[in-house]
mmCIF file of C-alpha atoms in Angstrom:
data_model
loop_
_atom_site.group_PDB
_atom_site.id
_atom_site.type_symbol
_atom_site.label_atom_id
_atom_site.label_comp_id
_atom_site.label_asym_id
_atom_site.label_seq_id
_atom_site.Cartn_x
_atom_site.Cartn_y
_atom_site.Cartn_z
ATOM 1 C CA GLU E 11 77.794 -24.643 -24.833
ATOM 2 C CA VAL E 12 74.146 -23.872 -25.542
ATOM 3 C CA GLN E 13 73.103 -20.864 -23.506
ATOM 4 C CA LEU E 14 69.993 -18.703 -23.141
ATOM 5 C CA VAL E 15 70.114 -15.465 -21.174
ATOM 6 C CA GLU E 16 66.929 -13.538 -20.468
ATOM 7 C CA SER E 17 66.785 -9.851 -19.595
ATOM 8 C CA GLY E 18 64.338 -6.984 -19.283
ATOM 9 C CA GLY E 19 62.386 -8.009 -16.213
ATOM 10 C CA VAL E 20 61.457 -5.072 -13.931
ATOM 11 C CA VAL E 21 58.727 -3.781 -11.665
ATOM 12 C CA VAL E 22 55.937 -2.252 -13.776
ATOM 13 C CA GLN E 23 52.565 -0.761 -12.943
ATOM 14 C CA PRO E 24 49.305 -2.464 -13.902
ATOM 15 C CA GLY E 25 48.370 -1.544 -17.449
ATOM 16 C CA GLY E 26 52.007 -0.952 -18.355
ATOM 17 C CA SER E 27 54.187 -2.424 -21.062
ATOM 18 C CA LEU E 28 57.485 -4.221 -21.133
ATOM 19 C CA ARG E 29 59.736 -6.074 -23.570
ATOM 20 C CA LEU E 30 61.702 -9.105 -22.517
ATOM 21 C CA SER E 31 64.728 -10.315 -24.447
ATOM 22 C CA CYS E 32 66.541 -13.633 -24.656
ATOM 23 C CA ALA E 33 70.062 -13.863 -26.063
ATOM 24 C CA ALA E 34 70.945 -17.245 -27.510
ATOM 25 C CA SER E 35 74.370 -18.743 -28.135
ATOM 26 C CA GLY E 36 76.037 -22.058 -28.770
ATOM 27 C CA PHE E 37 73.616 -23.290 -31.454
ATOM 28 C CA THR E 38 72.184 -22.219 -34.816
ATOM 29 C CA PHE E 39 69.383 -20.061 -33.455
ATOM 30 C CA GLY E 40 67.541 -19.760 -36.764
ATOM 31 C CA ASP E 41 67.037 -23.523 -36.969
ATOM 32 C CA TYR E 42 64.816 -23.853 -33.889
ATOM 33 C CA THR E 43 61.391 -22.876 -32.622
ATOM 34 C CA MET E 44 61.614 -20.909 -29.366
ATOM 35 C CA HIS E 45 59.287 -20.641 -26.373
ATOM 36 C CA TRP E 46 58.469 -18.440 -23.407
ATOM 37 C CA VAL E 47 57.310 -20.158 -20.218
ATOM 38 C CA ARG E 48 56.468 -18.405 -16.951
ATOM 39 C CA GLN E 49 56.229 -19.347 -13.297
ATOM 40 C CA GLY E 50 54.305 -17.267 -10.789
ATOM 41 C CA PRO E 51 55.681 -16.933 -7.253
ATOM 42 C CA GLY E 52 55.408 -20.325 -5.557
ATOM 43 C CA LYS E 53 53.422 -21.686 -8.507
ATOM 44 C CA GLY E 54 53.835 -24.156 -11.346
ATOM 45 C CA LEU E 55 54.947 -23.709 -14.928
ATOM 46 C CA GLU E 56 52.752 -22.042 -17.539
ATOM 47 C CA TRP E 57 53.566 -22.117 -21.244
ATOM 48 C CA VAL E 58 53.145 -18.628 -22.689
ATOM 49 C CA SER E 59 54.142 -18.438 -26.352
ATOM 50 C CA LEU E 60 56.127 -20.034 -29.149
ATOM 51 C CA ILE E 61 57.525 -18.821 -32.434
ATOM 52 C CA SER E 62 58.658 -20.901 -35.390
ATOM 53 C CA TRP E 63 62.256 -20.924 -36.554
ATOM 54 C CA ASP E 64 61.551 -18.348 -39.260
ATOM 55 C CA GLY E 65 59.110 -16.229 -37.247
ATOM 56 C CA THR E 66 56.184 -16.858 -39.555
ATOM 57 C CA SER E 67 54.123 -18.857 -37.061
ATOM 58 C CA THR E 68 53.315 -17.839 -33.511
ATOM 59 C CA TYR E 69 51.098 -19.263 -30.797
ATOM 60 C CA HIS E 70 50.062 -17.751 -27.485
ATOM 61 C CA ALA E 71 48.289 -19.025 -24.372
ATOM 62 C CA ASP E 72 44.727 -17.740 -24.030
ATOM 63 C CA SER E 73 45.747 -15.895 -20.841
ATOM 64 C CA VAL E 74 48.057 -13.577 -22.809
ATOM 65 C CA LYS E 75 46.468 -13.576 -26.272
ATOM 66 C CA GLY E 76 45.982 -10.052 -27.570
ATOM 67 C CA ARG E 77 48.321 -8.605 -24.908
ATOM 68 C CA PHE E 78 51.657 -10.370 -25.516
ATOM 69 C CA THR E 79 53.560 -10.712 -28.807
ATOM 70 C CA ILE E 80 56.460 -13.049 -29.377
ATOM 71 C CA SER E 81 59.076 -12.180 -32.009
ATOM 72 C CA ARG E 82 62.640 -12.993 -32.960
ATOM 73 C CA ASP E 83 65.627 -11.593 -34.822
ATOM 74 C CA ASN E 84 67.689 -14.440 -36.248
ATOM 75 C CA ASN E 85 70.455 -12.058 -37.301
ATOM 76 C CA LYS E 86 70.913 -11.070 -33.657
ATOM 77 C CA ASN E 87 70.240 -14.540 -32.199
ATOM 78 C CA SER E 88 67.559 -12.993 -30.059
ATOM 79 C CA LEU E 89 64.042 -13.781 -28.908
ATOM 80 C CA TYR E 90 61.592 -11.198 -27.586
ATOM 81 C CA LEU E 91 58.337 -10.982 -25.699
ATOM 82 C CA GLN E 92 56.435 -7.709 -25.984
ATOM 83 C CA MET E 93 54.044 -7.464 -23.051
ATOM 84 C CA SER E 94 51.271 -4.871 -22.767
ATOM 85 C CA SER E 95 48.196 -4.252 -20.622
ATOM 86 C CA LEU E 96 50.026 -5.978 -17.808
ATOM 87 C CA ARG E 97 48.072 -7.375 -14.882
ATOM 88 C CA ALA E 98 49.029 -8.457 -11.382
ATOM 89 C CA GLU E 99 48.587 -12.073 -12.452
ATOM 90 C CA ASP E 100 51.355 -11.619 -15.043
ATOM 91 C CA THR E 101 53.844 -11.361 -12.162
ATOM 92 C CA ALA E 102 56.222 -14.255 -12.697
ATOM 93 C CA LEU E 103 59.672 -15.496 -13.552
ATOM 94 C CA TYR E 104 59.790 -15.661 -17.356
ATOM 95 C CA TYR E 105 61.897 -18.365 -18.967
ATOM 96 C CA CYS E 106 63.118 -18.522 -22.531
ATOM 97 C CA ALA E 107 63.371 -22.106 -23.808
ATOM 98 C CA LYS E 108 64.736 -23.740 -26.929
ATOM 99 C CA ASP E 109 62.720 -26.341 -28.744
ATOM 100 C CA SER E 110 64.441 -29.661 -29.323
ATOM 101 C CA LEU E 111 63.363 -30.099 -32.944
ATOM 102 C CA ASN E 112 65.527 -28.852 -35.781
ATOM 103 C CA ARG E 113 63.520 -27.284 -38.612
ATOM 104 C CA ARG E 114 64.809 -29.851 -41.071
ATOM 105 C CA PHE E 115 62.370 -32.359 -39.563
ATOM 106 C CA GLY E 116 59.439 -30.299 -40.783
ATOM 107 C CA GLU E 117 57.350 -30.253 -37.623
ATOM 108 C CA LEU E 118 56.855 -26.946 -35.854
ATOM 109 C CA TRP E 119 57.671 -27.922 -32.291
ATOM 110 C CA ASP E 120 58.557 -30.699 -29.890
ATOM 111 C CA TYR E 121 59.671 -30.664 -26.237
ATOM 112 C CA MET E 122 61.881 -27.957 -24.712
ATOM 113 C CA ASP E 123 65.452 -29.110 -24.212
ATOM 114 C CA VAL E 124 67.313 -26.006 -23.012
ATOM 115 C CA TRP E 125 66.103 -23.315 -20.641
ATOM 116 C CA GLY E 126 67.517 -19.988 -19.514
ATOM 117 C CA LYS E 127 67.668 -18.916 -15.875
ATOM 118 C CA GLY E 128 64.740 -16.559 -16.261
ATOM 119 C CA THR E 129 63.963 -12.871 -15.717
ATOM 120 C CA THR E 130 61.497 -11.587 -13.129
ATOM 121 C CA VAL E 131 58.514 -9.420 -14.006
ATOM 122 C CA THR E 132 56.583 -7.829 -11.164
ATOM 123 C CA VAL E 133 53.338 -6.028 -11.892
ATOM 124 C CA SER E 134 52.478 -3.824 -8.958
ATOM 125 C CA SER E 135 51.462 -0.262 -8.173
ATOM 126 C CA GLU J 22 43.112 -27.464 -24.018
ATOM 127 C CA ILE J 23 44.371 -30.642 -22.384
ATOM 128 C CA VAL J 24 44.355 -30.498 -18.586
ATOM 129 C CA LEU J 25 47.073 -32.527 -16.861
ATOM 130 C CA THR J 26 46.496 -33.677 -13.284
ATOM 131 C CA GLN J 27 49.514 -34.907 -11.340
ATOM 132 C CA SER J 28 49.364 -37.064 -8.237
ATOM 133 C CA PRO J 29 50.260 -37.113 -5.499
ATOM 134 C CA GLY J 30 50.884 -33.474 -4.753
ATOM 135 C CA THR J 31 53.707 -34.394 -2.414
ATOM 136 C CA LEU J 32 55.638 -37.646 -2.093
ATOM 137 C CA SER J 33 57.660 -38.186 1.109
ATOM 138 C CA LEU J 34 60.296 -40.855 0.621
ATOM 139 C CA SER J 35 63.767 -41.839 1.824
ATOM 140 C CA PRO J 36 66.898 -42.073 -0.301
ATOM 141 C CA GLY J 37 67.063 -45.474 -1.957
ATOM 142 C CA GLU J 38 63.302 -45.846 -2.201
ATOM 143 C CA ARG J 39 61.293 -46.031 -5.411
ATOM 144 C CA ALA J 40 59.208 -43.048 -6.497
ATOM 145 C CA THR J 41 56.142 -43.368 -8.719
ATOM 146 C CA LEU J 42 54.608 -40.148 -10.031
ATOM 147 C CA SER J 43 51.371 -40.038 -12.011
ATOM 148 C CA CYS J 44 50.155 -37.663 -14.707
ATOM 149 C CA ARG J 45 46.619 -38.009 -16.046
ATOM 150 C CA ALA J 46 45.374 -36.109 -19.086
ATOM 151 C CA SER J 47 41.804 -34.879 -19.658
ATOM 152 C CA GLN J 48 41.959 -36.281 -23.192
ATOM 153 C CA SER J 49 44.270 -38.500 -25.136
ATOM 154 C CA VAL J 50 47.760 -37.114 -25.725
ATOM 155 C CA SER J 51 48.540 -37.381 -29.432
ATOM 156 C CA SER J 52 51.539 -39.511 -30.374
ATOM 157 C CA ASN J 53 52.518 -39.672 -26.718
ATOM 158 C CA TYR J 54 53.848 -36.118 -26.824
ATOM 159 C CA LEU J 55 54.370 -36.123 -23.068
ATOM 160 C CA ALA J 56 57.484 -34.856 -21.304
ATOM 161 C CA TRP J 57 58.674 -34.822 -17.703
ATOM 162 C CA TYR J 58 60.775 -32.013 -16.210
ATOM 163 C CA GLN J 59 62.640 -31.758 -12.932
ATOM 164 C CA GLN J 60 62.967 -28.438 -11.130
ATOM 165 C CA LYS J 61 65.139 -27.801 -8.098
ATOM 166 C CA PRO J 62 64.775 -24.659 -5.926
ATOM 167 C CA GLY J 63 66.178 -21.590 -7.643
ATOM 168 C CA GLN J 64 66.885 -23.457 -10.882
ATOM 169 C CA ALA J 65 65.272 -23.676 -14.293
ATOM 170 C CA PRO J 66 63.431 -26.871 -15.233
ATOM 171 C CA ARG J 67 65.420 -29.677 -16.843
ATOM 172 C CA VAL J 68 63.908 -32.201 -19.228
ATOM 173 C CA LEU J 69 64.106 -35.806 -18.070
ATOM 174 C CA ILE J 70 61.770 -37.716 -20.374
ATOM 175 C CA TYR J 71 60.162 -36.952 -23.764
ATOM 176 C CA GLY J 72 57.851 -38.928 -25.968
ATOM 177 C CA ALA J 73 56.464 -40.459 -22.759
ATOM 178 C CA SER J 74 59.375 -42.903 -22.363
ATOM 179 C CA SER J 75 62.579 -41.619 -23.974
ATOM 180 C CA ARG J 76 65.292 -40.403 -21.638
ATOM 181 C CA ALA J 77 66.838 -37.047 -22.500
ATOM 182 C CA THR J 78 70.578 -36.757 -23.021
ATOM 183 C CA GLY J 79 72.572 -37.264 -19.833
ATOM 184 C CA ILE J 80 69.648 -38.441 -17.707
ATOM 185 C CA PRO J 81 70.490 -41.418 -15.474
ATOM 186 C CA ASP J 82 68.728 -44.688 -16.172
ATOM 187 C CA ARG J 83 67.092 -44.696 -12.759
ATOM 188 C CA PHE J 84 64.551 -42.325 -14.356
ATOM 189 C CA SER J 85 61.989 -43.998 -16.582
ATOM 190 C CA GLY J 86 58.731 -42.948 -18.169
ATOM 191 C CA SER J 87 55.787 -45.032 -19.274
ATOM 192 C CA GLY J 88 52.180 -44.779 -20.309
ATOM 193 C CA SER J 89 50.047 -43.797 -23.262
ATOM 194 C CA GLY J 90 46.748 -42.161 -24.084
ATOM 195 C CA THR J 91 45.696 -40.394 -20.900
ATOM 196 C CA ASP J 92 47.777 -42.085 -18.170
ATOM 197 C CA PHE J 93 51.483 -41.564 -17.768
ATOM 198 C CA THR J 94 53.997 -42.443 -15.051
ATOM 199 C CA LEU J 95 57.465 -41.245 -14.102
ATOM 200 C CA THR J 96 59.402 -43.737 -12.021
ATOM 201 C CA ILE J 97 62.627 -43.118 -10.139
ATOM 202 C CA SER J 98 63.925 -46.562 -9.298
ATOM 203 C CA ARG J 99 66.170 -45.612 -6.384
ATOM 204 C CA LEU J 100 66.080 -42.078 -5.083
ATOM 205 C CA GLU J 101 69.428 -40.297 -4.849
ATOM 206 C CA PRO J 102 69.802 -37.196 -2.629
ATOM 207 C CA GLU J 103 69.893 -34.962 -5.724
ATOM 208 C CA ASP J 104 66.487 -36.283 -6.929
ATOM 209 C CA PHE J 105 64.475 -34.479 -4.264
ATOM 210 C CA ALA J 106 62.781 -31.793 -6.334
ATOM 211 C CA VAL J 107 59.526 -30.855 -8.040
ATOM 212 C CA TYR J 108 58.505 -32.783 -11.162
ATOM 213 C CA TYR J 109 56.191 -31.542 -13.888
ATOM 214 C CA CYS J 110 54.595 -33.356 -16.776
ATOM 215 C CA GLN J 111 53.927 -31.445 -19.979
ATOM 216 C CA GLU J 112 51.809 -32.154 -23.029
ATOM 217 C CA TYR J 113 53.267 -30.734 -26.234
ATOM 218 C CA GLY J 114 51.194 -32.375 -28.944
ATOM 219 C CA SER J 115 48.798 -29.503 -29.296
ATOM 220 C CA SER J 116 48.458 -25.788 -28.679
ATOM 221 C CA PRO J 117 48.254 -24.540 -26.055
ATOM 222 C CA GLN J 118 50.876 -26.760 -24.533
ATOM 223 C CA THR J 119 50.091 -27.450 -20.885
ATOM 224 C CA PHE J 120 51.881 -28.469 -17.724
ATOM 225 C CA GLY J 121 50.635 -30.423 -14.748
ATOM 226 C CA GLN J 122 50.619 -28.683 -11.383
ATOM 227 C CA GLY J 123 53.691 -30.583 -10.205
ATOM 228 C CA THR J 124 54.614 -33.277 -7.706
ATOM 229 C CA LYS J 125 57.093 -32.453 -4.966
ATOM 230 C CA VAL J 126 59.344 -35.323 -3.950
ATOM 231 C CA GLU J 127 60.615 -34.571 -0.465
ATOM 232 C CA ILE J 128 62.891 -36.327 1.984
ATOM 233 C CA LYS J 129 60.991 -38.313 4.588
#
């Protein structure tokens, strides 16, 4: 069974830093682009970042560019999101999501076909 | 950045009725890279439709997607009790990928 389990969400003060993790299982992790998507309290979905299957290409939303860094360790089947200079508006449930497209097709990304349950980040003093 | 506008914000319908949800893009979506997701309270989103009209694995055929360019539609032919949820469209043909603000389908 394909599974994604996020962890690392806590309460952090404005300006603080945090690293989220996502443990993947049930598929060949190194063959797929991975994403982070967040959802503020009572709000809609916001795409945050993606990283290519080999980690060489990354993209970030403008709202987090320069503050968040996505990375992965294919040997550990793990995805990460390093968050710094956190703001109140970063408060959200953060989802890890698997891209649907296997790297053998050559394109970098497609739609997201598997999602984790999320981990909650609260930025508050 | 492509802005997606979903309408209506809330759709109040009864089980058995037909639901029609709209998603309009601020510019043309390349290669119809448009997906629809369903989210129930306390759950992660689940993909229903990709490529504007292809049903994802395991999705019942009462869900259908259509459209191209800037106008897309998700149709639920006959609402089942488990279909009352929030639905999001997503454009994934460019970066940054964007989501619409969602349409809530509620029981009338």
